[in-house]
């Protein structure tokens, strides 16, 4: 499975867009990019995933570069409740669904 | 609201005790997982199950066993608890149709003294 690189931390002002980068230069053609987040003292929460095309849901947008070597998770209007550790995970899809979590990015949204 | 429920939020056990951590999901998911989370080490997969009575070792199965007698319930067993098993334990489930779309429980913080 491809390895990901994320910045250890980043700050974001409330109400602004938060752009979270993730590098996955060794990703293979059939590996998906998944994003999860973990708010303090809670279990991780699924956000979004994609293969090649950009994706959007009610929580966030996922932009994947054309060469698929990097991606960006966008929280369009960050709130204080978005303060969390965000995990970018690249996985080959199989029916077992074994996720491997890295260190993630600690995002702090400030007033 | 769909849910993964872990039986205890906080648990304190003595060294050598047999400990059962229970996890129940109400989404009819085939896959269930047990992770532990420690500062600086992140989330590590202990065991997972993709069907009733089926189990597979994760990355750190030593000192643990699991049981899945019913589809909705996945139990983690510490045969003889040790202090290095003090940790946050997280259960998750996912559907075979969306295997990486996990739903996690709130976690059990286990302290072994």
Coordinates of N, CA, C and O in Angstrom, one line a residue, chain B residues 12-86:
Chain B
X12 N -11.1 -0.1 34.4 CA -9.8 -0.3 35.2 C -9.8 -1.7 35.6 O -10.7 -2.2 36.2
X13 N -8.7 -2.4 35.2 CA -8.6 -3.8 35.6 C -7.2 -4.1 36.2 O -6.3 -3.3 36.0
X14 N -7.1 -5.2 36.9 CA -5.8 -5.6 37.5 C -5.0 -6.5 36.6 O -5.6 -7.2 35.8
X15 N -3.7 -6.4 36.7 CA -2.8 -7.2 36.0 C -3.2 -8.7 36.2 O -3.5 -9.1 37.4
X16 N -3.2 -9.5 35.1 CA -3.5 -10.9 35.2 C -5.0 -11.2 35.0 O -5.4 -12.4 34.8
X17 N -5.9 -10.2 35.1 CA -7.3 -10.4 34.9 C -7.6 -10.7 33.4 O -6.9 -10.3 32.5
X18 N -8.7 -11.5 33.2 CA -9.2 -11.7 31.8 C -10.2 -10.6 31.6 O -11.1 -10.3 32.4
X19 N -10.0 -9.9 30.5 CA -10.8 -8.7 30.2 C -11.6 -8.9 28.9 O -11.0 -9.3 27.9
X20 N -12.8 -8.5 28.9 CA -13.7 -8.6 27.7 C -14.1 -7.2 27.3 O -14.7 -6.5 28.1
X21 N -13.8 -6.8 26.1 CA -14.3 -5.6 25.5 C -15.3 -5.9 24.5 O -15.0 -6.6 23.5
X22 N -16.5 -5.4 24.6 CA -17.6 -5.7 23.7 C -17.9 -4.6 22.8 O -17.9 -3.4 23.1
X23 N -18.3 -5.0 21.6 CA -18.6 -4.0 20.5 C -19.8 -4.5 19.8 O -19.9 -5.7 19.3
X24 N -20.8 -3.7 19.6 CA -22.1 -4.1 18.9 C -22.4 -3.0 17.9 O -22.3 -1.8 18.1
X25 N -22.7 -3.5 16.6 CA -23.1 -2.5 15.6 C -24.5 -2.9 15.1 O -24.9 -4.1 15.0
X26 N -25.2 -1.9 14.7 CA -26.6 -2.1 14.2 C -26.8 -1.8 12.8 O -27.9 -1.5 12.3
X27 N -25.8 -1.9 12.0 CA -25.8 -1.6 10.6 C -25.8 -2.8 9.6 O -25.6 -2.7 8.4
X28 N -25.8 -4.0 10.2 CA -25.7 -5.3 9.5 C -24.4 -5.3 8.7 O -24.4 -5.9 7.5
X29 N -23.3 -4.7 9.2 CA -22.0 -4.7 8.5 C -21.4 -6.1 8.6 O -21.4 -6.8 9.7
X30 N -20.7 -6.5 7.5 CA -20.0 -7.8 7.6 C -18.6 -7.6 8.3 O -18.2 -8.5 9.0
X31 N -17.9 -6.5 8.1 CA -16.6 -6.4 8.6 C -16.6 -5.7 9.9 O -17.3 -4.7 10.1
X32 N -15.8 -6.1 10.8 CA -15.6 -5.5 12.1 C -14.1 -5.5 12.5 O -13.4 -6.4 12.1
X33 N -13.7 -4.5 13.2 CA -12.3 -4.3 13.5 C -12.0 -3.8 15.0 O -12.9 -3.1 15.5
X34 N -10.9 -4.2 15.5 CA -10.4 -3.7 16.8 C -9.1 -3.0 16.6 O -8.2 -3.6 16.0
X35 N -9.0 -1.8 17.0 CA -7.8 -1.0 17.0 C -7.4 -0.6 18.4 O -8.3 -0.5 19.3
X36 N -6.2 -0.3 18.6 CA -5.8 0.4 19.8 C -5.0 1.6 19.4 O -4.4 1.7 18.4
X37 N -5.2 2.7 20.3 CA -4.5 3.9 20.0 C -3.7 4.4 21.1 O -4.2 4.5 22.3
X38 N -2.4 4.7 20.9 CA -1.5 5.1 21.9 C -0.8 6.4 21.4 O -0.5 6.5 20.2
X39 N -0.5 7.3 22.3 CA 0.2 8.6 21.9 C 1.5 8.2 21.2 O 2.3 7.4 21.7
X40 N 1.7 8.9 20.1 CA 2.9 8.7 19.3 C 3.0 7.5 18.5 O 3.8 7.3 17.6
X41 N 2.0 6.6 18.6 CA 2.0 5.3 17.9 C 0.8 5.3 16.9 O 0.7 4.4 16.1
X42 N -0.2 6.1 17.2 CA -1.4 6.2 16.3 C -2.3 5.0 16.5 O -2.2 4.3 17.5
X43 N -3.1 4.8 15.5 CA -4.0 3.6 15.6 C -3.4 2.4 15.0 O -2.9 2.4 13.9
X44 N -3.4 1.3 15.7 CA -2.9 0.0 15.2 C -3.9 -1.1 15.3 O -4.6 -1.2 16.2
X45 N -4.0 -1.8 14.2 CA -5.0 -2.8 14.0 C -4.6 -4.1 14.8 O -3.5 -4.6 14.6
X46 N -5.6 -4.6 15.7 CA -5.3 -5.7 16.5 C -5.8 -7.0 15.8 O -5.1 -7.9 15.5
X47 N -7.1 -7.0 15.5 CA -7.8 -8.1 14.8 C -8.9 -7.5 14.0 O -9.4 -6.4 14.3
X48 N -9.3 -8.3 13.0 CA -10.5 -8.0 12.3 C -11.3 -9.2 11.9 O -10.7 -10.3 11.9
X49 N -12.5 -9.0 11.5 CA -13.4 -10.1 11.2 C -14.2 -9.7 10.0 O -14.8 -8.6 10.0
X50 N -14.4 -10.6 9.0 CA -15.1 -10.3 7.8 C -16.4 -11.1 7.7 O -17.1 -11.0 6.7
X51 N -16.7 -11.9 8.7 CA -17.9 -12.7 8.7 C -18.0 -13.4 10.1 O -17.0 -13.4 10.9
X52 N -19.2 -13.9 10.4 CA -19.4 -14.6 11.7 C -18.4 -15.7 11.8 O -18.2 -16.5 10.8
X53 N -17.8 -15.9 12.9 CA -16.9 -16.9 13.3 C -15.6 -16.8 12.5 O -14.7 -17.7 12.7
X54 N -15.4 -15.8 11.7 CA -14.1 -15.6 11.0 C -13.3 -14.5 11.7 O -13.9 -13.5 12.1
X55 N -12.0 -14.7 11.7 CA -11.2 -13.7 12.3 C -9.8 -13.7 11.6 O -9.4 -14.8 11.2
X56 N -9.2 -12.5 11.6 CA -7.9 -12.4 11.0 C -7.0 -11.6 11.9 O -7.5 -10.6 12.5
X57 N -5.7 -11.9 12.0 CA -4.8 -11.1 12.8 C -4.5 -9.8 12.1 O -4.3 -9.8 10.9
X58 N -4.4 -8.7 12.9 CA -4.0 -7.5 12.4 C -2.5 -7.3 12.6 O -1.7 -8.3 12.5
X59 N -2.0 -6.1 12.9 CA -0.6 -5.9 13.0 C 0.0 -6.2 14.4 O 1.1 -6.5 14.6
X60 N -0.9 -6.2 15.4 CA -0.4 -6.4 16.8 C -1.3 -7.3 17.6 O -1.9 -7.0 18.6
X61 N -1.5 -8.6 17.2 CA -2.5 -9.5 17.8 C -2.0 -10.1 19.1 O -2.8 -10.7 19.9
X62 N -0.7 -10.0 19.4 CA -0.1 -10.7 20.6 C -0.8 -10.2 21.9 O -0.9 -9.0 22.1
X63 N -1.2 -11.2 22.7 CA -1.8 -10.9 23.9 C -3.3 -10.7 23.9 O -4.0 -10.4 24.9
X64 N -3.9 -10.8 22.6 CA -5.3 -10.6 22.4 C -5.9 -11.8 21.7 O -5.2 -12.5 21.0
X65 N -7.2 -12.0 21.9 CA -8.0 -12.8 21.0 C -9.3 -12.2 20.8 O -9.7 -11.1 21.4
X66 N -10.1 -12.7 19.9 CA -11.4 -12.1 19.5 C -12.4 -13.2 19.4 O -12.1 -14.4 19.2
X67 N -13.7 -12.8 19.4 CA -14.8 -13.7 19.2 C -15.9 -13.0 18.4 O -16.2 -11.9 18.7
X68 N -16.4 -13.7 17.4 CA -17.5 -13.2 16.6 C -18.5 -14.3 16.4 O -18.5 -15.0 15.4
X69 N -19.4 -14.5 17.4 CA -20.4 -15.5 17.3 C -21.7 -15.0 16.6 O -22.5 -15.8 16.1
X70 N -21.9 -13.7 16.6 CA -23.1 -13.1 15.9 C -22.6 -12.0 15.1 O -21.6 -11.3 15.4
X71 N -23.3 -11.7 14.0 CA -22.8 -10.7 13.0 C -22.7 -9.3 13.7 O -21.8 -8.6 13.3
X72 N -23.5 -9.0 14.6 CA -23.5 -7.7 15.1 C -22.5 -7.4 16.3 O -22.3 -6.3 16.7
X73 N -21.9 -8.5 16.8 CA -21.1 -8.4 18.0 C -19.7 -8.9 17.7 O -19.5 -10.0 17.2
X74 N -18.7 -8.1 18.2 CA -17.3 -8.5 18.0 C -16.6 -8.2 19.3 O -16.6 -7.0 19.8
X75 N -16.1 -9.2 20.0 CA -15.5 -9.1 21.3 C -14.0 -9.2 21.2 O -13.5 -10.0 20.5
X76 N -13.4 -8.3 22.0 CA -11.9 -8.4 22.1 C -11.6 -8.9 23.5 O -12.2 -8.4 24.5
X77 N -10.7 -9.9 23.6 CA -10.4 -10.5 24.9 C -8.9 -10.4 25.2 O -8.1 -10.7 24.3
X78 N -8.7 -9.9 26.4 CA -7.3 -9.8 26.9 C -7.2 -11.0 27.8 O -7.8 -11.0 28.9
X79 N -6.5 -12.0 27.4 CA -6.5 -13.3 28.2 C -5.9 -13.1 29.6 O -6.4 -13.6 30.6
X80 N -4.8 -12.3 29.7 CA -4.2 -12.0 31.0 C -3.7 -10.6 30.9 O -2.6 -10.4 30.4
X81 N -4.5 -9.6 31.4 CA -4.1 -8.2 31.2 C -2.8 -7.8 31.7 O -2.4 -8.3 32.8
X82 N -2.1 -7.0 31.0 CA -0.8 -6.5 31.5 C -0.8 -5.0 31.3 O -1.6 -4.4 30.6
X83 N 0.1 -4.4 32.1 CA 0.1 -2.9 32.1 C 0.4 -2.3 30.7 O 0.0 -1.2 30.4
X84 N 1.1 -3.0 29.9 CA 1.4 -2.5 28.5 C 0.2 -2.6 27.6 O 0.3 -2.2 26.4
X85 N -0.9 -3.1 28.1 CA -2.2 -3.1 27.4 C -3.1 -1.9 27.8 O -4.2 -1.8 27.3
X86 N -2.6 -1.1 28.7 CA -3.3 0.2 29.0 C -3.3 1.0 27.7 O -2.3 1.3 27.1

